[in-house]
Coordinates of C-alpha atoms in Angstrom, one line a residue:
X28 CA 0.0 0.0 0.0
X29 CA 1.5 3.2 -1.2
X30 CA 1.9 6.1 1.2
X31 CA 0.5 9.4 0.3
X32 CA 3.0 12.1 0.7
X33 CA 2.1 15.2 2.8
X34 CA 3.0 18.4 1.2
X35 CA 3.2 21.7 3.0
X36 CA 0.6 24.3 2.1
X37 CA 1.7 27.2 0.0
X38 CA 1.8 30.5 1.8
X39 CA 0.7 33.6 -0.1
X40 CA 3.4 36.1 -0.4
X41 CA 2.2 39.3 1.3
X42 CA 2.5 42.6 -0.5
X43 CA 4.9 45.0 1.1
X44 CA 3.4 48.3 1.8
X45 CA 5.6 51.3 1.2
X46 CA 6.8 52.9 4.4
X47 CA 6.3 56.6 4.4
X48 CA 8.1 59.2 6.5
X49 CA 11.1 57.0 6.9
X50 CA 13.9 58.9 8.6
X51 CA 17.0 59.3 6.6
X52 CA 20.2 59.7 8.3
X53 CA 21.3 63.3 8.7
X54 CA 24.1 64.4 6.5
X55 CA 26.9 66.1 8.3
X56 CA 26.9 69.1 6.0
X57 CA 23.2 70.0 6.6
X58 CA 23.5 69.8 10.3
X59 CA 26.4 72.2 10.3
X60 CA 24.4 74.6 8.2
X61 CA 21.5 74.5 10.6
X62 CA 23.8 75.1 13.6
X63 CA 25.4 78.1 11.8
X64 CA 21.9 79.6 11.1
X65 CA 20.8 79.2 14.7
X66 CA 24.0 80.9 15.9
X67 CA 23.4 83.8 13.5
X68 CA 19.9 84.3 14.8
X69 CA 21.1 84.2 18.4
X70 CA 23.7 86.8 17.6
X71 CA 21.1 89.0 15.8
X72 CA 18.8 88.8 18.8
X73 CA 21.6 89.8 21.2
X74 CA 22.6 92.7 19.0
X75 CA 19.0 93.9 18.9
X76 CA 18.7 93.7 22.7
X77 CA 22.0 95.6 23.1
X78 CA 20.9 98.3 20.6
X79 CA 17.6 98.8 22.4
X80 CA 19.3 99.1 25.7
X81 CA 21.8 101.6 24.2
X82 CA 18.9 103.7 22.8
X83 CA 17.0 103.6 26.1
X84 CA 20.1 104.6 28.0
X85 CA 20.7 107.5 25.6
X86 CA 17.1 108.6 25.8
X87 CA 17.2 108.6 29.6
X88 CA 20.5 110.5 29.5
X89 CA 19.0 113.2 27.2
X90 CA 15.8 113.4 29.3
X91 CA 17.7 113.9 32.5
X92 CA 20.4 116.1 31.2
X93 CA 20.2 119.9 30.4
X94 CA 21.0 119.3 26.7
X95 CA 17.3 119.2 25.6
X96 CA 15.6 121.4 28.2
X97 CA 13.7 124.6 27.4
X98 CA 16.1 127.6 28.0
X99 CA 14.4 130.3 25.9
X100 CA 10.7 131.1 25.3
X101 CA 9.9 133.3 22.3
X102 CA 6.6 135.1 22.3
X103 CA 5.2 136.3 19.0
X104 CA 2.2 138.5 18.3
X105 CA 2.1 140.3 21.6
X106 CA 0.8 143.8 21.2
X107 CA -1.1 144.9 24.3
X108 CA 0.3 141.9 26.4
X109 CA 3.7 141.8 28.0
X110 CA 5.8 139.1 26.4
X111 CA 7.7 138.4 29.6
X112 CA 4.4 137.9 31.5
X113 CA 3.1 135.6 28.8
X114 CA 6.2 133.5 28.9
X115 CA 6.0 133.2 32.7
X116 CA 2.4 132.2 32.6
X117 CA 3.1 129.6 29.9
X118 CA 5.5 127.9 32.5
X119 CA 7.8 126.2 29.9
X120 CA 11.3 127.0 31.1
X121 CA 13.3 124.0 32.5
X122 CA 11.0 121.4 31.0
X123 CA 12.2 118.7 28.7
X124 CA 11.7 119.5 25.1
X125 CA 11.0 115.8 24.4
X126 CA 8.0 115.6 26.8
X127 CA 6.9 119.2 26.6
X128 CA 3.1 119.4 27.1
X129 CA 2.2 122.2 24.6
X130 CA -1.5 121.6 25.0
X131 CA -1.3 122.1 28.7
X132 CA 0.6 125.4 28.2
X133 CA -2.1 126.6 25.7
X134 CA -4.8 125.9 28.3
X135 CA -2.9 127.9 30.9
X136 CA -2.6 130.9 28.6
X137 CA -6.3 130.7 27.6
X138 CA -7.3 130.7 31.3
X139 CA -5.0 133.7 32.0
X140 CA -6.1 135.6 28.9
X141 CA -9.7 134.6 28.0
X142 CA -10.0 137.4 25.5
X143 CA -7.3 136.1 23.2
X144 CA -8.5 135.2 19.7
X145 CA -6.0 132.4 19.5
X146 CA -2.8 130.9 21.0
X147 CA -0.4 128.1 19.9
X148 CA 2.7 126.7 21.7
X149 CA 5.4 124.8 19.8
X150 CA 8.8 123.3 20.4
X151 CA 11.8 125.2 19.1
X152 CA 14.5 122.5 19.0
X153 CA 16.8 121.9 20.6
X154 CA 16.4 124.1 23.7
X155 CA 13.5 126.5 23.1
X156 CA 9.7 127.0 22.8
X157 CA 7.6 129.4 20.8
X158 CA 4.3 131.0 21.9
X159 CA 2.2 132.5 19.1
X160 CA -0.6 134.8 20.1
X161 CA -3.5 136.3 18.2
X162 CA -4.8 139.3 20.2
X163 CA -8.1 141.0 19.6
X164 CA -8.1 144.6 18.4
X165 CA -10.0 147.2 20.4
X166 CA -12.8 148.5 18.3
X167 CA -15.7 150.0 20.3
X168 CA -16.9 151.1 23.7
X169 CA -19.8 149.5 25.6
X170 CA -21.3 151.0 28.7
X171 CA -23.5 149.0 31.1
X172 CA -24.6 151.1 34.0
X173 CA -21.6 153.0 35.0
X174 CA -19.2 150.3 33.9
X175 CA -17.1 150.9 30.7
X176 CA -15.8 148.1 28.6
X177 CA -13.6 147.9 25.5
X178 CA -15.0 145.6 22.8
X179 CA -13.7 144.1 19.6
X180 CA -15.6 143.7 16.4
X181 CA -17.0 140.3 17.5
X182 CA -18.4 141.8 20.7
X183 CA -15.8 140.3 23.0
X184 CA -14.9 142.2 26.1
X185 CA -11.2 142.9 26.2
X186 CA -8.9 143.3 29.2
X187 CA -6.5 145.7 27.6
X188 CA -6.1 148.4 25.0
X189 CA -8.2 151.3 23.8
X190 CA -10.2 151.8 20.6
X191 CA -9.2 154.5 18.1
X192 CA -10.5 158.0 18.6
X193 CA -14.1 158.4 17.4
X194 CA -14.9 154.7 17.9
X195 CA -18.6 153.8 18.1
X196 CA -20.0 153.8 21.7
X197 CA -23.2 152.1 22.9
X198 CA -24.8 152.3 26.3
X199 CA -26.9 149.3 27.4
X200 CA -29.9 150.2 29.5
X201 CA -30.6 146.8 31.0
X202 CA -27.3 145.0 30.9
X203 CA -24.9 143.4 33.4
X204 CA -22.4 145.5 35.2
X205 CA -20.0 142.6 36.0
X206 CA -18.8 141.7 32.6
X207 CA -15.3 140.0 32.4
X208 CA -12.7 139.7 29.7
X209 CA -13.9 137.1 27.2
X210 CA -17.6 137.8 27.8
X211 CA -19.7 139.0 24.8
X212 CA -22.1 141.8 24.2
X213 CA -24.4 142.2 21.1
X214 CA -22.0 142.7 18.3
X215 CA -24.8 143.3 15.8
X216 CA -25.9 146.4 17.7
X217 CA -22.4 147.7 17.5
X218 CA -22.1 147.1 13.8
X219 CA -25.5 148.7 13.3
X220 CA -24.4 151.8 15.2
X221 CA -21.3 152.0 13.0
X222 CA -23.4 151.9 9.8
X223 CA -25.8 154.5 11.1
X224 CA -22.9 156.9 11.9
X225 CA -21.9 156.8 8.3
X226 CA -25.4 156.9 6.7
X227 CA -27.6 159.1 9.0
X228 CA -29.8 161.7 7.2
X229 CA -28.1 164.8 6.1
X230 CA -27.6 167.3 8.9
X231 CA -28.2 164.7 11.6
X232 CA -25.5 164.1 14.2
X233 CA -25.9 161.2 16.6
X234 CA -24.9 162.1 20.2
X235 CA -25.4 158.6 21.7
X236 CA -26.5 155.1 20.9
X237 CA -28.5 153.2 23.5
X238 CA -29.4 149.5 23.5
X239 CA -32.1 147.5 25.2
X240 CA -32.3 143.7 24.9
X241 CA -36.0 143.8 24.0
X242 CA -36.1 147.0 21.9
X243 CA -32.8 146.8 20.1
X244 CA -30.7 149.9 19.2
X245 CA -31.9 153.5 19.4
X246 CA -30.0 156.7 18.5
X247 CA -30.2 160.0 20.3
X248 CA -29.3 163.0 18.1
X249 CA -27.7 166.2 19.2
X250 CA -31.0 168.0 19.0
X251 CA -32.4 165.4 21.4
X252 CA -34.5 163.3 19.0
X253 CA -34.8 159.7 19.9
X254 CA -34.8 157.3 16.9
X255 CA -35.7 153.7 17.6
X256 CA -34.0 151.5 15.0
X257 CA -34.4 148.0 16.5
X258 CA -32.2 145.8 14.4
X259 CA -30.3 146.2 11.1
X260 CA -33.0 144.6 8.9
X261 CA -34.0 147.0 6.0
X262 CA -31.7 149.7 7.3
X263 CA -31.7 151.6 4.0
X264 CA -35.5 151.8 4.1
X265 CA -35.4 152.9 7.8
X266 CA -32.9 155.7 7.0
X267 CA -35.0 156.9 4.0
X268 CA -38.2 157.1 6.2
X269 CA -36.2 158.9 8.9
X270 CA -35.1 161.5 6.4
X271 CA -38.6 161.9 5.0
X272 CA -40.2 162.3 8.4
X273 CA -37.7 165.0 9.4
X274 CA -38.4 166.8 6.1
X275 CA -42.1 166.6 6.5
X276 CA -41.9 167.9 10.1
X277 CA -39.8 170.8 9.0
X278 CA -42.2 171.7 6.3
X279 CA -45.1 171.6 8.8
X280 CA -43.1 173.6 11.3
X281 CA -43.3 170.8 13.8
X282 CA -40.7 169.7 16.2
X283 CA -40.0 165.9 16.4
X284 CA -38.9 164.2 19.6
X285 CA -39.4 160.5 18.8
X286 CA -39.2 158.4 15.6
X287 CA -40.0 154.7 15.8
X288 CA -38.7 152.7 12.8
X289 CA -38.9 149.2 14.2
X290 CA -42.1 148.1 12.5
X291 CA -41.3 148.3 8.8
X292 CA -44.0 150.2 6.8
X293 CA -45.7 151.5 10.0
X294 CA -43.4 154.2 11.3
X295 CA -44.4 156.3 14.2
X296 CA -43.3 159.8 15.3
X297 CA -44.3 162.6 17.6

C-alpha cells in the first residue's frame, strides 16, 4: 500500500506596503548649516537687545540732562500783552523739550487771557519753545450802567487796550455790570451803530447810541431826537423814512422828539 506524501501548504506572499516618513540619516553638512543659522539668529537677537538698551540709555540721559531742556521762550504776536508775563504764565522754562506738554501750556494761557483770539505753543529745537498769540483789536466802547468796557468787532470784552478816537459807543440800559474779559455783548448792535454813523440823514449828528435787549438799538441825536431802529433789517428803508419824516416835520413847522422805525412800513413819530 502506497503512502501518500504530505505536502506543506503554499503560503501567499504578502505585499509589502511602502513605508512613508522614513527617517533618513542626517548628512553632516546639513547639520552644520543649521547650527550656523541658529547661531546667527542668536547673535542678531543679542545685538537687537544691546541696541535697544543703548537707545534707552541714551534717551534717559538726554531726558535727565540739560541738553534738551527749554532755556528760551519766544513770544510772537504780543501787542497789548507783555511778552515776559506771557512767557512766565506759559511755564515752559526748564521742562524737557522731548516731553513738553504744549496743549497744557495753551490751556494755561487761555485761562490767563480769556479774551485772546488764538494761542499756539510749539517746540523750538533743541532748547526752546515758541508762543504764538492772536490778540483781539479794540474797536468800540460798551457801557453797562456806570461800567465801561472795551469791545472788539466780534463783541468780545477785552482786558487791555483802547479803541481808536471816534470809535462807536453804545450804552446798554438793561445789561450786566459785572462783565469780564472774554464775555460777549451784542456785536450786531455795535455794527448797526457803526453803519448809522456813516449813513444818517443829512444834517443829523448822533450824540449817543443806546441799547435795550428787548427793543434793540436807538439813536439819540444832538437836538435830542430819539430814533428807535431796532435791528439792522431793511436799514436803508429805515434811513429813508427817517429823512422823509424830518423833512415833512420841518415843512409843517413841527418839532419831532421821537421816531420809531422798528415796524417796517408802520413808522411812528411825535
